[in-house]
Coordinates of C-alpha atoms in Angstrom, one line a residue:
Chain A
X1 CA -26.1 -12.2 -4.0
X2 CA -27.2 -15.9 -4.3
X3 CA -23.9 -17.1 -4.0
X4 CA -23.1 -15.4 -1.4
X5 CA -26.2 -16.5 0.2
X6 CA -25.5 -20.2 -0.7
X7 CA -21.9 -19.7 0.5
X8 CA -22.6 -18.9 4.2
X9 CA -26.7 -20.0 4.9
X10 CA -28.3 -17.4 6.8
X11 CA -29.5 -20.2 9.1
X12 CA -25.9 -20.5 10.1
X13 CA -26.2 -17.1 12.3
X14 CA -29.5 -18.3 14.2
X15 CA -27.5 -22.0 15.1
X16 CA -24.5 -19.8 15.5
X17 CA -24.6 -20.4 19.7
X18 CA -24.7 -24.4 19.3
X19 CA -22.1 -24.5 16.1
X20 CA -19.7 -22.3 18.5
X21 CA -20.0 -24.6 21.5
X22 CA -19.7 -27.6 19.1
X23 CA -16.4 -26.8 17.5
X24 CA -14.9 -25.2 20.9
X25 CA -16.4 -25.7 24.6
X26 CA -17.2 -29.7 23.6
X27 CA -15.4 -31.9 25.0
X28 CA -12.4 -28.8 25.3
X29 CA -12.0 -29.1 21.7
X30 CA -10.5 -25.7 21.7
X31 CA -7.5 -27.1 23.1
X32 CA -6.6 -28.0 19.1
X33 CA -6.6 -24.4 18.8
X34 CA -4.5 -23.5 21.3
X35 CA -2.2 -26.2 21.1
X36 CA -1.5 -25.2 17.2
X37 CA -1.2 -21.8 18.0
X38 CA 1.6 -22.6 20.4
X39 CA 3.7 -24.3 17.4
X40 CA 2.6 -21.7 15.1
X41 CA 4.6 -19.2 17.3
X42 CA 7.4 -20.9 18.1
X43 CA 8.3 -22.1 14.5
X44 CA 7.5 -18.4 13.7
X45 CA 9.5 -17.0 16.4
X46 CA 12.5 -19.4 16.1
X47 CA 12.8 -19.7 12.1
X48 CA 12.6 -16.1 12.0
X49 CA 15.5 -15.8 14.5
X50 CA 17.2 -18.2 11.9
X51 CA 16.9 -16.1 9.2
X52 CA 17.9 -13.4 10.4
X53 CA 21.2 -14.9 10.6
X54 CA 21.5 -16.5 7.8
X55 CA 20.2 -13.7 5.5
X56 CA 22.8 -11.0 7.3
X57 CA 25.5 -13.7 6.6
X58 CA 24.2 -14.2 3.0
X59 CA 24.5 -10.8 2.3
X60 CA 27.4 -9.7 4.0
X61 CA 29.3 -12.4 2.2
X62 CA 27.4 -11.4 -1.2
X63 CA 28.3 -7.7 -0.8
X64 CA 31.8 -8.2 0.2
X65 CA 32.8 -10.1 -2.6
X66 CA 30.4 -7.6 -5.2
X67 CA 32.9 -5.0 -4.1
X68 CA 36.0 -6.7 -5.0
X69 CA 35.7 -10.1 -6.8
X70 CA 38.7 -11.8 -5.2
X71 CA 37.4 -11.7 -1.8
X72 CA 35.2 -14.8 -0.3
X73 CA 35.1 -16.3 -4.0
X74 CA 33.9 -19.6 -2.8
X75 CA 31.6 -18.6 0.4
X76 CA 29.8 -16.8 -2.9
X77 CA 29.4 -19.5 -5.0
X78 CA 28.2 -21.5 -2.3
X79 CA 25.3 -18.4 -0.9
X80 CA 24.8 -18.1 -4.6
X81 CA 23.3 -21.9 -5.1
X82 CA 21.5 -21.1 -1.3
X83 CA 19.7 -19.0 -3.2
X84 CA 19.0 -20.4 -6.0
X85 CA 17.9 -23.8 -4.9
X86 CA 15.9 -22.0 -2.1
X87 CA 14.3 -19.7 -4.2
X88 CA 13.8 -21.8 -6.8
X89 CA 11.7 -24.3 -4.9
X90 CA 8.6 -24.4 -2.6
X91 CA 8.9 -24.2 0.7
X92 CA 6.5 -27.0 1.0
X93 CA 8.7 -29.3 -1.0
X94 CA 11.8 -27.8 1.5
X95 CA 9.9 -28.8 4.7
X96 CA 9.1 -32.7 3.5
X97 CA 12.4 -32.9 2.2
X98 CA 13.9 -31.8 5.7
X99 CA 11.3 -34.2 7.6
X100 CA 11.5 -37.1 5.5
X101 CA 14.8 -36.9 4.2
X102 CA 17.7 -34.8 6.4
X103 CA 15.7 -35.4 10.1
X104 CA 15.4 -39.0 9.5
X105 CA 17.4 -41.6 11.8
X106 CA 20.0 -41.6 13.5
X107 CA 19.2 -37.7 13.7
X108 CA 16.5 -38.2 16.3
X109 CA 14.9 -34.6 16.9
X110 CA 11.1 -33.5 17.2
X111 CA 9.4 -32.6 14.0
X112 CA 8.9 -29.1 15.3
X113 CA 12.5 -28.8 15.1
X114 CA 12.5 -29.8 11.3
X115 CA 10.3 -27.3 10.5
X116 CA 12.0 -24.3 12.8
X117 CA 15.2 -25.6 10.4
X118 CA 13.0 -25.5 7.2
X119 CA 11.3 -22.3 7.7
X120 CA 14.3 -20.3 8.8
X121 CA 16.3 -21.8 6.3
X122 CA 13.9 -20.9 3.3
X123 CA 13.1 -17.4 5.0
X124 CA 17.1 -17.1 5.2
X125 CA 17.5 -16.7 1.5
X126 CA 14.5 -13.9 1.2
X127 CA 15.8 -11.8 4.0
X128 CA 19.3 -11.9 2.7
X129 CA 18.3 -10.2 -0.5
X130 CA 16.5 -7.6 1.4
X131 CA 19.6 -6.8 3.6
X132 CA 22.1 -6.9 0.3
X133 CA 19.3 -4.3 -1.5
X134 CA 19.5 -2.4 1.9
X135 CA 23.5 -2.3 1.9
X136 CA 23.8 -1.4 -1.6
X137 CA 20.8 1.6 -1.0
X138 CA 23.3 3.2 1.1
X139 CA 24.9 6.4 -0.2
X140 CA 28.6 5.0 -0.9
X141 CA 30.2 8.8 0.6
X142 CA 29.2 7.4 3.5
X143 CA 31.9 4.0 3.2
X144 CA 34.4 7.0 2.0
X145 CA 33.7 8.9 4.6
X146 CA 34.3 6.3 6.9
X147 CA 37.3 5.0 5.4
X148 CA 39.2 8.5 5.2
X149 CA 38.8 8.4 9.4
X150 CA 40.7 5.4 9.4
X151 CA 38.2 3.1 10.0
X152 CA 38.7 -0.1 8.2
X153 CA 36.0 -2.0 6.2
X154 CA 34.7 -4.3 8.9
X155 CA 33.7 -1.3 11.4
X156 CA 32.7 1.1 8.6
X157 CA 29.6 -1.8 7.8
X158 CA 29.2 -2.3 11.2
X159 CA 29.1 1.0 12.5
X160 CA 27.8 3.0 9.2
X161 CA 26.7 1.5 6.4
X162 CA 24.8 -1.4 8.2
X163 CA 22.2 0.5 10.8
X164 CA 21.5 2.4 7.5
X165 CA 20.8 -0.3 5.4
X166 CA 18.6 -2.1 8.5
X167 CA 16.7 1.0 8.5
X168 CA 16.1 1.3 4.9
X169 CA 15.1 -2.2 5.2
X170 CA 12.6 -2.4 8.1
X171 CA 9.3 -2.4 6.5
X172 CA 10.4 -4.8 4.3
X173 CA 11.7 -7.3 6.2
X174 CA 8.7 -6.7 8.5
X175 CA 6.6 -8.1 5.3
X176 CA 9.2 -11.0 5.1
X177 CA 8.3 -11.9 8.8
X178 CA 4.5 -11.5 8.5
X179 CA 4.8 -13.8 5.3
X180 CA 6.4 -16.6 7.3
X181 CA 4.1 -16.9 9.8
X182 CA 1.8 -17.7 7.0
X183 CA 3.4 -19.6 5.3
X184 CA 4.3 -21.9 8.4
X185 CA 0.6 -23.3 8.1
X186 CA 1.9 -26.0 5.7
X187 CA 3.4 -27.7 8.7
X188 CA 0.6 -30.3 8.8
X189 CA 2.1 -31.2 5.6
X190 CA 5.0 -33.5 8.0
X191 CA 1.8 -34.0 10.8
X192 CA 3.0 -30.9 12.7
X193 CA -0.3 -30.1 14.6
X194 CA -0.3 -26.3 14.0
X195 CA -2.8 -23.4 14.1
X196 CA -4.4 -24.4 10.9
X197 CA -4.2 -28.2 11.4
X198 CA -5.8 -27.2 15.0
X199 CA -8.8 -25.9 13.2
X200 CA -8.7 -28.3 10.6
X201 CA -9.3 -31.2 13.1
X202 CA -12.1 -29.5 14.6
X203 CA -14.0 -29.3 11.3
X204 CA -13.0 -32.6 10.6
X205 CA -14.6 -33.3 14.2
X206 CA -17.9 -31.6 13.9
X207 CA -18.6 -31.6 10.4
X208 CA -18.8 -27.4 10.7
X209 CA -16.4 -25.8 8.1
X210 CA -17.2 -22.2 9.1
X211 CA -16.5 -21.4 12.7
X212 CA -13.6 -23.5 13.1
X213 CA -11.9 -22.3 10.0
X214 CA -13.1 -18.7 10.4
X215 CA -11.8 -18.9 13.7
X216 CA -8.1 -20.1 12.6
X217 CA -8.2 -17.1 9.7
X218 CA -9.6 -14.3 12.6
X219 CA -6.6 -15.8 15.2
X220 CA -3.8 -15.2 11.7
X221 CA -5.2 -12.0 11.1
X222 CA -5.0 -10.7 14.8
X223 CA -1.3 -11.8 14.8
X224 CA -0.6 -10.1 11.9
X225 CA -2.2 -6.5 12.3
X226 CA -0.6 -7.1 16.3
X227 CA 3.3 -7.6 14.5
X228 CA 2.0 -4.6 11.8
X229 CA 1.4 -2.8 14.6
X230 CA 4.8 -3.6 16.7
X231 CA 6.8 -3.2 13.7
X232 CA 5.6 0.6 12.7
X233 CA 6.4 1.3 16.6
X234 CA 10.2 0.2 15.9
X235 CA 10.4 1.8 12.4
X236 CA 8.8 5.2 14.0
X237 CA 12.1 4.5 16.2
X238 CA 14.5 4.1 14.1
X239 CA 13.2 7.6 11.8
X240 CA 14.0 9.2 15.1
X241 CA 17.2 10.8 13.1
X242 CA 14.5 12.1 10.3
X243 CA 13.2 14.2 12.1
X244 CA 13.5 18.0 11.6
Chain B
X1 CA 55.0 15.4 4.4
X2 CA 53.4 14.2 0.8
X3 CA 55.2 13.1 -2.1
X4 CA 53.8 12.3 -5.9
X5 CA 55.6 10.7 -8.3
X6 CA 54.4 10.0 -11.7
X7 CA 51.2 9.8 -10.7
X8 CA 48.5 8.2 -13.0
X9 CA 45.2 7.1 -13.0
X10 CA 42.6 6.0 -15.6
X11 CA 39.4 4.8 -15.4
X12 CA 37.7 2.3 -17.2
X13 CA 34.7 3.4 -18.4
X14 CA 31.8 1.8 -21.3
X15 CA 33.1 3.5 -23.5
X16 CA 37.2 2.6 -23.3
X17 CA 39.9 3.9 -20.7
X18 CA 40.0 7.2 -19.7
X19 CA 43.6 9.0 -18.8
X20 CA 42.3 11.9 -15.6
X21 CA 45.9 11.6 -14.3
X22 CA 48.4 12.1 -16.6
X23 CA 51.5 11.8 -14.7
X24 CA 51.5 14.5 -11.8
X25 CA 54.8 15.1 -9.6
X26 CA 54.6 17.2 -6.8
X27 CA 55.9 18.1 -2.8
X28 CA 54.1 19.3 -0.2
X29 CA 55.7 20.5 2.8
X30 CA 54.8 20.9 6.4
X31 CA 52.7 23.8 7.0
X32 CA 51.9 24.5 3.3
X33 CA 48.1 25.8 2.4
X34 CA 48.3 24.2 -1.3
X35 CA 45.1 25.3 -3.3
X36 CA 44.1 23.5 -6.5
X37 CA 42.1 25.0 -9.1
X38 CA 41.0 24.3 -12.9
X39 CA 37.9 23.1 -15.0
X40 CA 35.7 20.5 -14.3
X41 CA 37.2 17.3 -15.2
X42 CA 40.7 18.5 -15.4
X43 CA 41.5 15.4 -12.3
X44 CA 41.3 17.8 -9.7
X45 CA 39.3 15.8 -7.2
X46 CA 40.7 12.5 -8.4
X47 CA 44.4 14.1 -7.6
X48 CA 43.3 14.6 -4.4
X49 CA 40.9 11.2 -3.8
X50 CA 44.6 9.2 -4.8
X51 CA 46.2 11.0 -1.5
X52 CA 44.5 9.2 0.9
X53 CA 44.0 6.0 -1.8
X54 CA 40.2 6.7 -2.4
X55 CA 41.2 6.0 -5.7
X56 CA 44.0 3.5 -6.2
X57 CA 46.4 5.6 -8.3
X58 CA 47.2 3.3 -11.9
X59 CA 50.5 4.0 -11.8
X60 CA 53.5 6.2 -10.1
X61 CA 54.1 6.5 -6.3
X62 CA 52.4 8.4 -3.4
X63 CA 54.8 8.8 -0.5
X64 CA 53.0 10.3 3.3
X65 CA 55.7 10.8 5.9
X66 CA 58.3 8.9 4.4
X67 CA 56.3 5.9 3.8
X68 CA 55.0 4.9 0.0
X69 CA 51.2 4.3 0.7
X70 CA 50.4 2.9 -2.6
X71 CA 52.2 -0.5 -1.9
X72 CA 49.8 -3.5 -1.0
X73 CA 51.5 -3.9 2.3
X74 CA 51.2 -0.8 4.0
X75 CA 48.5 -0.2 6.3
X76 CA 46.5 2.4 5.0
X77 CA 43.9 2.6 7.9
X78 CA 46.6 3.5 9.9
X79 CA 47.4 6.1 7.9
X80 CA 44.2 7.8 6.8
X81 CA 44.1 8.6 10.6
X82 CA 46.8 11.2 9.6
X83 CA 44.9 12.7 7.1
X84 CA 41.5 14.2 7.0
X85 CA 39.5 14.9 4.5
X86 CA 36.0 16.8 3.7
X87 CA 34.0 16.0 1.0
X88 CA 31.7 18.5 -1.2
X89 CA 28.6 16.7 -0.2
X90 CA 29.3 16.7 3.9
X91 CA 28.7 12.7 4.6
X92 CA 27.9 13.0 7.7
X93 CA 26.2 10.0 8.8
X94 CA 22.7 10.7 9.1
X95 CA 21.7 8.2 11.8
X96 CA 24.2 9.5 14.3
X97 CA 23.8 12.6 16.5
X98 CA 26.6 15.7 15.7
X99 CA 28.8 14.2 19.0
X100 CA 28.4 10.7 17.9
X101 CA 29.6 11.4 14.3
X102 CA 32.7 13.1 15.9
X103 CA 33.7 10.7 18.6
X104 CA 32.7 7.4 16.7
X105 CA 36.4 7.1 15.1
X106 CA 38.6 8.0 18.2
X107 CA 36.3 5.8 19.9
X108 CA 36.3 2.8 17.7
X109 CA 39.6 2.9 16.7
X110 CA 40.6 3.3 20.8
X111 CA 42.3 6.4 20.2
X112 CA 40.2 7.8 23.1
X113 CA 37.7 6.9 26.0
X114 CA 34.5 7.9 25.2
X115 CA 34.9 10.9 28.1
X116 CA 38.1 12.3 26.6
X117 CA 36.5 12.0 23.0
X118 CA 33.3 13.6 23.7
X119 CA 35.2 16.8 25.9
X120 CA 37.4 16.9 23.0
X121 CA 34.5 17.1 20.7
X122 CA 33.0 19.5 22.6
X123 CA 35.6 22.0 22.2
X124 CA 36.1 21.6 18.7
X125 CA 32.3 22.1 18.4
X126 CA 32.5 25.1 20.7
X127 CA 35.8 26.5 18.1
X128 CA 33.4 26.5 15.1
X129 CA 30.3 27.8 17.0
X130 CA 28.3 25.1 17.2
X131 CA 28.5 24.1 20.8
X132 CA 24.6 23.7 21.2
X133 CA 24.2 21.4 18.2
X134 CA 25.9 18.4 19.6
X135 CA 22.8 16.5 20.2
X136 CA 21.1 17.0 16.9
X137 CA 21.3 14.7 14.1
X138 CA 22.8 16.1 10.4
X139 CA 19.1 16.1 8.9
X140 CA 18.8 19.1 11.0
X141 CA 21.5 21.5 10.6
X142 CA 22.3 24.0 7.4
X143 CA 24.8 22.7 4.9
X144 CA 26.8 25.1 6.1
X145 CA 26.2 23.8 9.6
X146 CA 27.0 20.4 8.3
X147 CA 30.3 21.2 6.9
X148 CA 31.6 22.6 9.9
X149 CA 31.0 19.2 11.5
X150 CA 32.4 17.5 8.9
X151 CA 35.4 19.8 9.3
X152 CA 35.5 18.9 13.3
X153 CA 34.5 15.0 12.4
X154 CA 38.2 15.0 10.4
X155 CA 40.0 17.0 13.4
X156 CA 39.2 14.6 15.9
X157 CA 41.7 12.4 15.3
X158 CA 44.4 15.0 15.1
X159 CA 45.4 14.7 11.6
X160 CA 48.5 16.3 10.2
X161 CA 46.9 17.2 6.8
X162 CA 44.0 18.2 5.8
X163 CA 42.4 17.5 2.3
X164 CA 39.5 19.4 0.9
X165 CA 37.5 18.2 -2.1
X166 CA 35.1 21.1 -2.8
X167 CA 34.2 21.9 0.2
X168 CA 31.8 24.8 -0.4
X169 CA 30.2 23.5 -4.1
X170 CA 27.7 22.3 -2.5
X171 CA 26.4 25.4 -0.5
X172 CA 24.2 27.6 -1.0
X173 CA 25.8 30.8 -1.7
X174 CA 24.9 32.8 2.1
X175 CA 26.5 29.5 4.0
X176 CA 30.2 29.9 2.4
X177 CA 31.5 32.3 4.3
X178 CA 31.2 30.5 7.4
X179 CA 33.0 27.3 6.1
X180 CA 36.2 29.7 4.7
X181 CA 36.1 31.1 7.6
X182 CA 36.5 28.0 9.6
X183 CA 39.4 26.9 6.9
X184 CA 41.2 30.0 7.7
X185 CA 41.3 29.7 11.2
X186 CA 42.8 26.5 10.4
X187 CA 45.0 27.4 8.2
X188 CA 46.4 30.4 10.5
X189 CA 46.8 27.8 13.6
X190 CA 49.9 26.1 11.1
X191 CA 47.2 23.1 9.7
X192 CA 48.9 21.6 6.3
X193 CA 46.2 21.9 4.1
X194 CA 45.1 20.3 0.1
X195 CA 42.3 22.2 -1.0
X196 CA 40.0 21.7 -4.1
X197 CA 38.1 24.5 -4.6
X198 CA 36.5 27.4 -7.1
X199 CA 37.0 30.0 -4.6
X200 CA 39.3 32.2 -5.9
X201 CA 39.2 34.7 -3.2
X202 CA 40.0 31.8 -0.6
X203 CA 43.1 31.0 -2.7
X204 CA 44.1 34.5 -2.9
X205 CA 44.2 35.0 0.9
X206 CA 44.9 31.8 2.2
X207 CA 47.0 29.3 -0.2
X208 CA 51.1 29.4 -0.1
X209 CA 50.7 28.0 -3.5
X210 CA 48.5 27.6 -6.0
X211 CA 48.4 24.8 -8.5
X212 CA 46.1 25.0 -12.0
X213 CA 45.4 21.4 -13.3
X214 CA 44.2 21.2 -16.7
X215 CA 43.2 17.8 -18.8
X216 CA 45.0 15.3 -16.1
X217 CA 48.3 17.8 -15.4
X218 CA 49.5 20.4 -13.3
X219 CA 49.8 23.1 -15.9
X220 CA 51.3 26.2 -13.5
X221 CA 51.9 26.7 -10.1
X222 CA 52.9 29.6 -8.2
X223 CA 52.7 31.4 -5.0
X224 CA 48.7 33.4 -5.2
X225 CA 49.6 37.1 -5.9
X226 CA 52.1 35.6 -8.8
X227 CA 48.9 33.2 -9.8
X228 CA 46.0 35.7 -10.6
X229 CA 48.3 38.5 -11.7
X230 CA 50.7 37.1 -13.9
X231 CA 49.9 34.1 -15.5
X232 CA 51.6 32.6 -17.8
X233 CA 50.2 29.5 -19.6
X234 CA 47.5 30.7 -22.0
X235 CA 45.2 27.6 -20.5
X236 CA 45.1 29.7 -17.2
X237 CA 44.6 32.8 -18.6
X238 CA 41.6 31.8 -20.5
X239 CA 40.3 29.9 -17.1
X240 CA 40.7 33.3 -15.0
X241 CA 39.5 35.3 -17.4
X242 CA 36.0 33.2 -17.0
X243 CA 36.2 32.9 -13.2
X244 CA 37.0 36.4 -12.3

């Protein structure tokens, strides 16, 4: 109970008004916020568009060659050391190294656009384990049965096994999603002003760590339980064929 | 219509190779209703899976309509069109409706416009009494419900044979009837027919012959009434003794 007490002073509530208008109404300072949340989303939005792509590549290559070893040898080797070297490092680490290093002159592109890269590379590599488990979850009468109408492999993924597997999939690939927007407030790491560097230069500003940074956390949390929200809508969709 | 020569297959399994085809020959004509039976394991199933090249047959040759399937240049895609098949477990695809699951093969493999796919659906669904079920999804129907669209899945593209790999094993014991009885009208409208099966009384009335394959071999064949009353290789009389 004293910690707590020490951790948040009850005198904060009554000076709560003037802390409020400090960190926000001054001098529009909640223009940080929205500014950040405005990269926030659109790394989010586009690095998740990236993965996507990448990941369904990734696995599609994977699985291919898992069921017979002389197809796509060397595409595997090389989504193999993607995923290693992806996996294997932080995403932090990723980010700098795609700012300092790979977005450096004579590539001359906005730092934003570094991170989109970074993000949807690193998410890219998570997302195509989750589709591979997804494929390989799906019953394999159902590739046989496809095959004996004639169909050949290419439309019996499309067509069968790969709505299946995205269904299987769903909620956790939704997870995946909800993870990266999260994980995206590192971008201040390459001086991407971002939802959490928004907030960050308020306190820095007023010398008030609470309602700036609470603020930031309430705005995450929002987003989040808003995309939980969206994403049991679409799953509740897609169970439309469970249904007795 | 399909030839076998020499055909074997073995499998490689933890624990060494395993022989389940140990050299089968056999012709099957135009028109014929050809009914395997025999003990579990004898390579029923797998005799019938290396038909369409479910299983790549080891060694020996499997000819379709004068062509020899089992050669890496022939299209077997093509092929498989020709010949339907119907497993013991249904696999139906579960995220389709009944009318999708029949038209998606004419339809992808531009056999038919979607119009002329789903009237012809329609009337195969109306032949085996399930007319109002075209807009419900497998997870809704019987398994005997579900086997008659499987049935009607393979007839949509107008195959000239018809192979049968347990089709009633997996149905509860009421729901039998109506899948024989679909067979049987297919068999009496001239359909060339391989059928795995334990139903003995479906042999009886409906095969021209019947073969018994025992550990990898066809040990006797012989037209039914020949079959169950006379036979002559002690092997089969043991098994009848047990099954009738």
């Amino acid at each position: 109970m004293y910690a707590l007490t020490a951790a948040l002073p009850l005198a904060y509530f009554s000076e709560f008004p003037q802390k409020f208008y400090d960190s926000f109404i001054l001098k529009n300072r909640y223009t940080n916020i929205v500014f950040g949340l405005g990269n926030t989303l659109m790394i989010t939005f586009f690095a998740v568009i990236i993965g996507i792509i990448l990941g369904t590549i990734v696995a599609l290559v994977k699985v291919t060659h898992n069921n017979d070893k002389s197809k796509l040898k060397f595409l595997n080797a090389v989504c193999s050391i993607y995923l290693t070297v992806i996996r294997g490092t932080p995403v932090v680490v990723q980010l700098m190294i795609m700012w300092y290093i790979v977005f450096q002159p004579p590539v001359n592109l906005d730092r934003v656009v570094a991170a989109i890269f970074a993000f949807g590379i690193n998410s890219g590599a998570y997302v195509a384990e989750v589709i591979r488990s997804g494929i390989q979850s799906v019953d394999k009468g159902q590739v046989e049965a496809g095959r004996s109408l004639g169909l050949n492999q290419r439309d019996t993924m499309v067509k069968i096994v790969f709505p299946q597997a995205l269904k299987n999939v769903l909620p956790a690939i939704g997870n995946e999603f909800i993870a990266l927007l999260k994980e995206t407030s590192v971008a201040g790491y390459i001086a991407i002003q971002d939802l959490t560097k928004g907030g960050d230069i308020i306190r820095s500003i007023t010398y008030d760590p609470y309602t700036s940074l609470l603020a930031v956390a309430g705005i995450y949390l929002l987003i989040v339980m808003g995309l939980t929200a969206l994403l049991g809508k679409l799953e509740r969709r897609l169970r439309r064929s469970d249904n007795r | 219509m399909i030839t076998v020569k020499n055909l074997h297959k073995t499998f490689q399994t933890l624990n060494g190779k395993l022989d389940v085809l140990k050299g089968i020959n056999q012709n099957i004509e135009k028109g014929e209703k050809v009914v395997i039976v025999g003990p579990s394991g004898s390579g029923k199933s797998t005799f019938l899976r290396c038909l369409n090249l479910l299983e790549q047959p080891t060694d020996g040759e499997v000819w379709f309509e004068g062509v020899q399937i089992n050669v890496p240049d022939c299209d077997i895609n093509q092929l498989r069109q020709k010949m339907g098949m119907v497993f013991q477990h249904f696999n139906l695809f579960p995220h389709l409706t009944v009318l999708q699951n029949i038209t998606l093969a004419p339809i992808t493999l531009k056999l038919k416009t979607q119009e002329q796919a789903e009237q012809q659906a329609k009337q195969l669904l109306e032949r085996v009494g399930l007319a109002d079920k075209a807009e419900a999804y497998p997870v809704q129907l019987s398994g005997g419900q579900k086997q008659r669209i499987a049935i009607v899945r393979a007839l949509a593209m107008n195959p000239d044979v018809m192979l049968f790999d347990e089709p009633t094993s997996a149905l509860d014991p009421e729901m039998v009837g109506e899948v024989l009885q679909v067979m049987k009208e297919l068999a009496a409208d001239g359909m060339t027919m391989v059928v795995v099966t334990h139903e003995m009384g479906f042999a009886r009335e409906v095969a021209t012959r019947v073969l018994f394959m025992d550990d990898g071999q066809v040990v006797e064949e012989a037209a039914p009434d020949q079959f169950f009353t006379n036979p002559q290789n002690p092997r089969l009389q043991d098994f009848l003794s047990k099954v009738l």
